[in-house]
C-alpha positions as MATLAB code, in Angstrom:
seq = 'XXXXXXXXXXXXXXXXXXXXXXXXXXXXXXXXXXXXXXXXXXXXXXXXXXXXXXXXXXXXXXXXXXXXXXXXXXXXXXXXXXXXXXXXXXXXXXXXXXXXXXXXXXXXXXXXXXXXXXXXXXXXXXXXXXXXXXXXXXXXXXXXXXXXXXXXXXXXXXXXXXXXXXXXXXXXXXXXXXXXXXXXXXXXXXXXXXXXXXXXXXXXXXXXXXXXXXXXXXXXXXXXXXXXXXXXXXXXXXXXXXXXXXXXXXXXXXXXXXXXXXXXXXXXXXXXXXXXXXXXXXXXXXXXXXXXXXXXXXXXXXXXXXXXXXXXXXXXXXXXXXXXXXXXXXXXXXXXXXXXXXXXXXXXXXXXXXXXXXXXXXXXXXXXXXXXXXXXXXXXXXXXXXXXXXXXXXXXXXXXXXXXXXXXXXXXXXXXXXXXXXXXXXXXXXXXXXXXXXXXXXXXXXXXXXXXXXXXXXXXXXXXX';
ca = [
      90.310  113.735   89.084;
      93.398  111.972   90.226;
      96.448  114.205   91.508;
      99.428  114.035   89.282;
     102.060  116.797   90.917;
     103.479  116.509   94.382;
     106.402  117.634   96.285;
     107.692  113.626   96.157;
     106.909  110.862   94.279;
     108.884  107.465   95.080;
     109.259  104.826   92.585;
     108.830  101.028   94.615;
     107.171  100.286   97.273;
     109.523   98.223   99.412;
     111.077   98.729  102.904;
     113.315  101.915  101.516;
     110.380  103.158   99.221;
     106.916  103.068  101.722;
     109.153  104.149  104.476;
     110.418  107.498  101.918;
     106.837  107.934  101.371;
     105.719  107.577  105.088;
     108.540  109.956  106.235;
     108.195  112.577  103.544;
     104.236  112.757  104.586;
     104.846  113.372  108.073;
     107.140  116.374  107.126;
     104.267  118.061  105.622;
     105.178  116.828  101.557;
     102.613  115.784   99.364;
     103.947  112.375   98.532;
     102.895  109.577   95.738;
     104.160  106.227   95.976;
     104.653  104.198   92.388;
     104.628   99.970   92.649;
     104.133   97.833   89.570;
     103.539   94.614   92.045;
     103.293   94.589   95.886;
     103.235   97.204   98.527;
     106.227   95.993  100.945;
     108.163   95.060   97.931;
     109.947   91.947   97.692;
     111.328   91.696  101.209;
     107.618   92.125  103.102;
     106.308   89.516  100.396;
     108.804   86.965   98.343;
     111.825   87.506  101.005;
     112.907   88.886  104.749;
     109.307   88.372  106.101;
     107.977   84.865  104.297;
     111.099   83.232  104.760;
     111.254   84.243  108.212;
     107.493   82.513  109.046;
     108.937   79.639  107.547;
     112.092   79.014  109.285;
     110.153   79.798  112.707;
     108.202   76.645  111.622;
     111.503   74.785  111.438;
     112.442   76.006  115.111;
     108.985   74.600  116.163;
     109.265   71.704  114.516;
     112.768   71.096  115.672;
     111.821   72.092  119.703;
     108.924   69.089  119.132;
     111.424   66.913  118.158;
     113.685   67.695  121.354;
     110.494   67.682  123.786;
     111.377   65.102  125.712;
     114.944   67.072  126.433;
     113.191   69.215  127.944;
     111.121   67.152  129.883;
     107.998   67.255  127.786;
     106.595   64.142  126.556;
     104.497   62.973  123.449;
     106.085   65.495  120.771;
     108.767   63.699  119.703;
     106.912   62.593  116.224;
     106.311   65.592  114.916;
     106.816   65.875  111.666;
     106.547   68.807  109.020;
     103.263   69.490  107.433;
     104.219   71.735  104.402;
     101.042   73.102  102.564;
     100.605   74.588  106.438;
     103.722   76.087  106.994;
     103.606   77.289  103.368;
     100.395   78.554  103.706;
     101.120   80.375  107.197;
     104.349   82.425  105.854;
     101.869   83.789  103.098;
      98.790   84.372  105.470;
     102.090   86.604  107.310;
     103.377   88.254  104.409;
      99.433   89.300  103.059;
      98.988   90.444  106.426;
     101.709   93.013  106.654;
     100.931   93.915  103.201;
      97.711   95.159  104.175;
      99.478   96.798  106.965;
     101.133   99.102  104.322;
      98.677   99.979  102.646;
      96.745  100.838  105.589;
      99.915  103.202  106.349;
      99.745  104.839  102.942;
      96.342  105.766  103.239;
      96.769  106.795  106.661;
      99.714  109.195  105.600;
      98.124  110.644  102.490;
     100.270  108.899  100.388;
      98.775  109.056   96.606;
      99.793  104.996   95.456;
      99.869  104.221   91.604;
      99.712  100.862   90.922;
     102.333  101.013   87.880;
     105.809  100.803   86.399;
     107.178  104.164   86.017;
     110.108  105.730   84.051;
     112.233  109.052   84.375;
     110.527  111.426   81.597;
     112.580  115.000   81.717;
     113.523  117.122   84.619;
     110.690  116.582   87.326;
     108.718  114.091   85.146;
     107.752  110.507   85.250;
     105.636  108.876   82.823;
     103.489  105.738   83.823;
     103.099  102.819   81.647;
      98.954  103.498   82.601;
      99.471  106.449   80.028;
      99.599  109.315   83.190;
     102.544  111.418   83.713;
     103.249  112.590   87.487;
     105.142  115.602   88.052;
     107.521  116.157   91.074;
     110.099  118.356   92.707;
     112.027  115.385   93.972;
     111.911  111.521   92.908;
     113.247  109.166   94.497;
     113.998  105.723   93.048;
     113.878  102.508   95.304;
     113.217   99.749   92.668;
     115.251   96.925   94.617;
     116.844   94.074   93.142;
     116.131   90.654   91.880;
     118.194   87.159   92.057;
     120.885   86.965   90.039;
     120.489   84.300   87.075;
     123.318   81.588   86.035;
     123.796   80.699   83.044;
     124.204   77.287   84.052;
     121.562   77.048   85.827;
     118.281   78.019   84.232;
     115.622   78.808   86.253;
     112.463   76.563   86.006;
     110.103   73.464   87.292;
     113.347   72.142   89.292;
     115.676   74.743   89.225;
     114.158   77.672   91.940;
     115.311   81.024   92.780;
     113.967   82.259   95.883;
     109.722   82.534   94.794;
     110.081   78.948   94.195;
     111.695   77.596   97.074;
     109.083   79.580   99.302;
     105.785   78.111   98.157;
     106.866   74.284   97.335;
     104.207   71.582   96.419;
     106.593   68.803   98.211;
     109.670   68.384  100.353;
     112.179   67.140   97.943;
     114.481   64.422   98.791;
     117.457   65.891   97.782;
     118.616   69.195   97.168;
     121.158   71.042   96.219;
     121.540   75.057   97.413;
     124.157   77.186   94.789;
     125.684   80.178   97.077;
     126.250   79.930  100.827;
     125.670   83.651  101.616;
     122.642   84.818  103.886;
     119.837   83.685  101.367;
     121.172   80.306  100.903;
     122.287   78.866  104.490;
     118.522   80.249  105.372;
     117.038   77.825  102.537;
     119.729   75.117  103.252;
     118.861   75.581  107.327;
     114.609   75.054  106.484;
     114.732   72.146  103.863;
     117.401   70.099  105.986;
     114.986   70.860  109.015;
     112.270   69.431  106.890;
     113.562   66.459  106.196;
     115.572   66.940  102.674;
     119.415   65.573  101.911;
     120.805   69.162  101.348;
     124.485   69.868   99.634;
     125.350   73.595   99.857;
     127.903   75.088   97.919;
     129.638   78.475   97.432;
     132.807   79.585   95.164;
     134.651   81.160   98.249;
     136.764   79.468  100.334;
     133.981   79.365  103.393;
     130.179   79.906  103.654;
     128.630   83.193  104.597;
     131.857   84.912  102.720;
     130.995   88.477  104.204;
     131.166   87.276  108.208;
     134.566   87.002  110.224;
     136.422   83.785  109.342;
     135.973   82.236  112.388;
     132.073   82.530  113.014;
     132.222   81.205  109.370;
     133.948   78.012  110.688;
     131.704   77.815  113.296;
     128.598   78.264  111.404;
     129.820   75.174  109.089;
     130.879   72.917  111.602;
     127.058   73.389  112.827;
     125.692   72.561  109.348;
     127.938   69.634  108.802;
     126.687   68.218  112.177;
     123.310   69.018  111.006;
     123.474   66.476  108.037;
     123.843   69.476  105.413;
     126.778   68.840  102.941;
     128.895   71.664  102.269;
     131.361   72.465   99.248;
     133.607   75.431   98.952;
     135.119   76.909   96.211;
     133.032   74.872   94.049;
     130.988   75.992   91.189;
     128.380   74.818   88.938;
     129.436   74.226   85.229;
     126.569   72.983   83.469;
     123.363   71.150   84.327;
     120.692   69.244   82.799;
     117.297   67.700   83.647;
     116.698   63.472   84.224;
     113.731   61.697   84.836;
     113.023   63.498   87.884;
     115.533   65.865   89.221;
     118.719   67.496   87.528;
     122.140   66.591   87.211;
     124.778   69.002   87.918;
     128.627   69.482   87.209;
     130.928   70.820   89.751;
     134.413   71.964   89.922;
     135.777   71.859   93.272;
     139.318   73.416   92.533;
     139.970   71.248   89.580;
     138.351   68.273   90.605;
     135.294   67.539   88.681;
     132.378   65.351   89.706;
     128.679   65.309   88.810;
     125.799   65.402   91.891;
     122.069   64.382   90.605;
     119.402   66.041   93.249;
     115.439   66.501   92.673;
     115.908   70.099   93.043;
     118.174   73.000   92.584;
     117.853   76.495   94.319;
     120.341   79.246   93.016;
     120.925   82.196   95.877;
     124.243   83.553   93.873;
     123.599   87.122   94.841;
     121.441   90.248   93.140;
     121.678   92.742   90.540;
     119.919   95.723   90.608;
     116.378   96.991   89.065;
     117.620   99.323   86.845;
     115.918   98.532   83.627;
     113.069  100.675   81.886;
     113.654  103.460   84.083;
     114.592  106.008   81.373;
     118.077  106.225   82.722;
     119.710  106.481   79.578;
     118.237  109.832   78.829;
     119.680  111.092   82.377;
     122.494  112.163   84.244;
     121.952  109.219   86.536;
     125.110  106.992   86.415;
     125.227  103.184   86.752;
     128.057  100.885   87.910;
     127.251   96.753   88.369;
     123.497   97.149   87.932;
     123.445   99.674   90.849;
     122.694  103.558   90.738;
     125.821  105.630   91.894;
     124.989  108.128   94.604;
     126.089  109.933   97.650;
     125.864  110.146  101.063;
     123.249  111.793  100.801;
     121.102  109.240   98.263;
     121.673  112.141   95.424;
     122.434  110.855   91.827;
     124.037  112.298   89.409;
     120.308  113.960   88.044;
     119.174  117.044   90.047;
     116.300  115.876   92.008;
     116.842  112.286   91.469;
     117.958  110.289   94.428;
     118.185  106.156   94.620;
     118.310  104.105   98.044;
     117.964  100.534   99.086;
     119.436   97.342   97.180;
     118.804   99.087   93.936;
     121.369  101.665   95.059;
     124.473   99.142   95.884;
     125.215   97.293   99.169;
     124.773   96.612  101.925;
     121.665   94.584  100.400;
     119.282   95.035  103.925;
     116.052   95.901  104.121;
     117.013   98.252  107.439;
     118.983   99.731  104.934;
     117.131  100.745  102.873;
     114.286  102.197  105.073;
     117.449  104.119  106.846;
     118.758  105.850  103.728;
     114.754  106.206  103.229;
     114.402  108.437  106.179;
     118.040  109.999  105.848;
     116.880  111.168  101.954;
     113.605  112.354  102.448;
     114.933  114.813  105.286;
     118.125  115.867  103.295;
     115.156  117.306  101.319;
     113.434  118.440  103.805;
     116.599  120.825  105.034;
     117.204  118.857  107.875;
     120.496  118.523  109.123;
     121.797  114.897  108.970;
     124.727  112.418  108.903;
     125.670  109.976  105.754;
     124.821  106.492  106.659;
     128.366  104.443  108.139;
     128.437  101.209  106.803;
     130.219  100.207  110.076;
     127.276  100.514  111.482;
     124.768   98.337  109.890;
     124.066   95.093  111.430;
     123.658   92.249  109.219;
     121.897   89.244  110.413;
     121.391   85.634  108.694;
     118.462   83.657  109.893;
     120.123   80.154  109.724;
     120.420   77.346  112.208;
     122.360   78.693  114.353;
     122.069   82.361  112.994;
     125.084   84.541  112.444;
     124.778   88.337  113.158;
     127.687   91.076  112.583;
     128.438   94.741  112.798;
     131.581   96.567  111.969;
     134.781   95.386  111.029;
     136.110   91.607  111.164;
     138.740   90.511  112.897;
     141.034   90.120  110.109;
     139.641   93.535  108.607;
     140.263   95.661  111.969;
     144.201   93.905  112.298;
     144.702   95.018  108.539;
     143.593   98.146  109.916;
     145.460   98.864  112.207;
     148.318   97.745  110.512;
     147.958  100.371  107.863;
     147.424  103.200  110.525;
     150.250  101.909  113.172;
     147.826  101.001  115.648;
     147.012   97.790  117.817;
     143.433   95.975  118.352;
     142.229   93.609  121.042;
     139.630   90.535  120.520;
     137.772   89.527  122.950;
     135.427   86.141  123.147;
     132.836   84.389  125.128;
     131.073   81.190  124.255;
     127.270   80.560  125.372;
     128.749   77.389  127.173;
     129.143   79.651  130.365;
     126.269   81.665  130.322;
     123.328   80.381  132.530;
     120.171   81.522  130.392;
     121.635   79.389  127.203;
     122.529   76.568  129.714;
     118.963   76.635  130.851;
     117.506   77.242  127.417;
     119.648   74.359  125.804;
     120.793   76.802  123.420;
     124.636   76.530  125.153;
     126.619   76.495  121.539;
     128.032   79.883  120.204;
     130.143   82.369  120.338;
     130.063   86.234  120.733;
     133.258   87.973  119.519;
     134.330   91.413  119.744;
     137.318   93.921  118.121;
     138.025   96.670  119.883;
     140.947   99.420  119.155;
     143.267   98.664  122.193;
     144.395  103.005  122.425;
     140.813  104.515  122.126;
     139.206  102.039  123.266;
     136.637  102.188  120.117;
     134.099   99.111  119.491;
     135.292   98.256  115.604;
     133.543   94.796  114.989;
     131.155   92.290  116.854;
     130.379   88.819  115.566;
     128.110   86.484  117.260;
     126.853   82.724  116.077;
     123.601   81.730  118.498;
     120.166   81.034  117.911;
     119.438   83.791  118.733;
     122.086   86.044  117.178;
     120.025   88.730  115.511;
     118.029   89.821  118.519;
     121.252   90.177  120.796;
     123.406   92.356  117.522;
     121.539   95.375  118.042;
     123.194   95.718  121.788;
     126.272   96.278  120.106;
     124.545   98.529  116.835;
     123.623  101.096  119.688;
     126.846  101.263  121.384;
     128.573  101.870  118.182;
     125.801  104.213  117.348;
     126.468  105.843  120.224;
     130.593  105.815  120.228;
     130.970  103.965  123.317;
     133.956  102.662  124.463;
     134.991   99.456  126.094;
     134.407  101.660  129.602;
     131.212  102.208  128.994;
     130.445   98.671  127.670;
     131.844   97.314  130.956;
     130.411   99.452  133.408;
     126.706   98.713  131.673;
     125.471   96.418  134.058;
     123.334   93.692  131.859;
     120.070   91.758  133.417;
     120.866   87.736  135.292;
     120.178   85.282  133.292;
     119.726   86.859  130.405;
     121.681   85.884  126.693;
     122.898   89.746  126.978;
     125.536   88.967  128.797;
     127.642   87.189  127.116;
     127.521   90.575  125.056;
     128.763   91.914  128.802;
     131.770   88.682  128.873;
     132.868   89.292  125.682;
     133.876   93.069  125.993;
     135.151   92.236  129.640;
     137.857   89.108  127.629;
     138.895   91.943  125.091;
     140.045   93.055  128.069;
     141.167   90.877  129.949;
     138.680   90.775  133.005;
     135.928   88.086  131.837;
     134.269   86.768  134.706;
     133.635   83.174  133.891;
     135.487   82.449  131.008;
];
């Protein structure tokens, strides 16, 4: 007979919910994990991972194309077979979906493949007709894409499922929001071969990043062939022969664009439907669950983390808060998560990474609070291992507090941006100052140090700038 009371059970099975699970099993709990779809959740199978395993396709295909740059001859005609690269980012995804499940059942952790809903205190009934009892629940349902009106989603017009499993390259295509998920898509299908037009209502792309590795990033699209529009916005749309026609309003000025396909990455809303909320003290604000620093809603043993509990919309997160929850329950003593100090990362061409305050954010600061800052930049132009790479375009900024000396913001726009943030993630993590920074002595030739450079010109001491 199948166990139906535990110490835990987590509803969702993504990054924050199989982590919750994981962690709550190794601290002795007996733990069931409820997903109506996938283990991994939609980052592991429709999102971070798949559309990572394509865009590495991209890079390959792009290095081919450069070979002879680099001195290698015969792959300058590559060219993009889709169904493979398609067909490789799900062979990844499947893989490391199997690699949860293999961790649930190495944990102990009791999986229901259901939908689930809050039933009274401790309760959750099961749309499979059981009813699981628990002293704490913990809800990581996620988020889906959000939907515009204007753009309905269908056989041409794709939210993110669609654009990751294509039958064709289309010819032209037009990409509605410039955040993370859309300068991804725009970066693979221009790679591939398709006229791309990326658009966004702010004033820049990738709205969230400092305004100046914003610039940056554009100016690299733009040379890249990929059309950009700002504060532009779709009105209405309709399907021709074989694509759709759209109309735009770029500050007044209307226009119509016809493309063979449409993909719409205009942000999330939460999963908060058909949870039995209603009947709870949970409390909801913008499709998200309202909780505290400690993941605890406004119902006694009902906690929420991950996208479905506001932003930061990451995947690291969510698995964070995951581990910060489940040992809040356990008694242990820990810190609420600092926003400050979550990297975020977008996978483009180049890719744009951040953590902490912008520059324009930390001077507004320190405005308020009477203090000064000081900004400090190198570009990968002088740094030997991007010279020798032929990766030489970028920059890595940095905002320090000029009195304490405090690391408030680092932005970098490289290749290989996310791999180089977390550098600055553990020295904020571990409240080092500008001293410490510059007295780390960083590996020759490596891309780390223009991480090194970039501290040293807050400063004023960069060594070959």
């Amino acid at each position: 007979m199948t166990k139906t009371t535990f110490d835990l059970v987590v509803v969702g099975g993504g990054p924050g919910g199989y982590v919750a699970a994981i962690r709550a099993a190794q601290l002795g709990m007996s733990v069931a994990l409820v997903e109506r779809a996938e283990l991994g959740g939609i980052c592991l199978n429709w999102g971070c991972i798949p559309t990572k395993a394509l865009l590495h396709s991209a890079t390959v295909l792009r290095a081919c194309r450069e070979a002879a740059h680099y001195g290698v001859a015969g792959a300058g005609e590559a060219r993009p077979d889709l169904a493979a690269m398609v067909a490789r980012s799900r062979k990844v995804a499947g893989r490391l979906g199997q690699g949860v499940a293999h961790l649930m059942k190495k944990n102990g952790v009791t999986v229901f493949a259901a939908s689930a809903k809050l039933a009274g205190a401790g309760r959750l009934a099961l749309d499979n007709g059981a009813t699981l009892s628990a002293k704490h629940i913990i809800l990581a349902t996620g988020a889906r894409a959000r939907e515009l009106p204007a753009l309905p989603v269908g056989e041409r017009v794709w939210a993110y499922r669609q654009a990751l499993v294509p039958a064709e390259i289309p010819k032209s295509l037009l990409v509605v929001g410039a955040g993370a998920i859309g300068a991804e898509f725009a970066s693979f299908y221009r790679a591939v071969g398709a006229e791309v037009t990326l658009i966004d209502m702010t004033a820049e792309i990738l709205p969230q990043e400092d305004a100046e590795i914003s610039a940056l990033a554009r100016k690299a699209f733009e040379k890249q062939g990929i059309r950009v529009l700002t504060q532009c916005a779709v009105t209405s749309s309709s399907l021709t022969a074989n694509g759709v026609k759209v109309a735009l309003d770029q500050q007044g000025k209307r226009s119509e664009l016809e493309v063979d396909r449409v993909i719409v990455a205009a942000g999330i809303v939460g999963n908060v439907e058909n949870l039995g909320l209603e009947q709870s003290r949970v409390k909801v604000e913008k499709t998200h669950i309202v909780t505290d620093g400690l993941c605890r809603t406004g119902e006694p043993g009902v906690y929420a983390i991950g996208d479905v509990a506001g932003a930061p919309w990451l995947a690291h997160k969510a698995s964070h808060e995951a581990v910060l929850c489940v040992e809040a329950i356990a008694g242990k003593s820990v810190h609420p998560i600092d926003p400050l100090r979550i990297p975020a990362c977008t996978y483009s061409y180049p890719q744009v990474a951040s953590i902490g305050m912008s520059e324009a954010r930390a001077r507004e600061h320190a405005t308020k609070t009477g203090g000064e800052i000081r900004v400090g930049k190198f570009t990968f132009a002088g740094n030997g291992k991007a010279i020798a790479m032929g990766e030489d375009q970028g920059l890595v900024k940095t905002v320090f507090d000029a009195k304490s000396g405090e690391l408030l913001g680092a932005h970098i726009i490289h290749p290989e941006a996310s791999e180089l943030i977390t550098g600055y993630g553990v020295a904020a993590s571990l409240e080092a100052t500008e001293e410490d920074l510059m007295h780390t002595v960083f590996a020759h030739p490596t891309l780390s140090e223009t991480l090194h450079e970039s501290v040293l010109s807050a400063f004023g001491r960069a060594l070959h700038a």
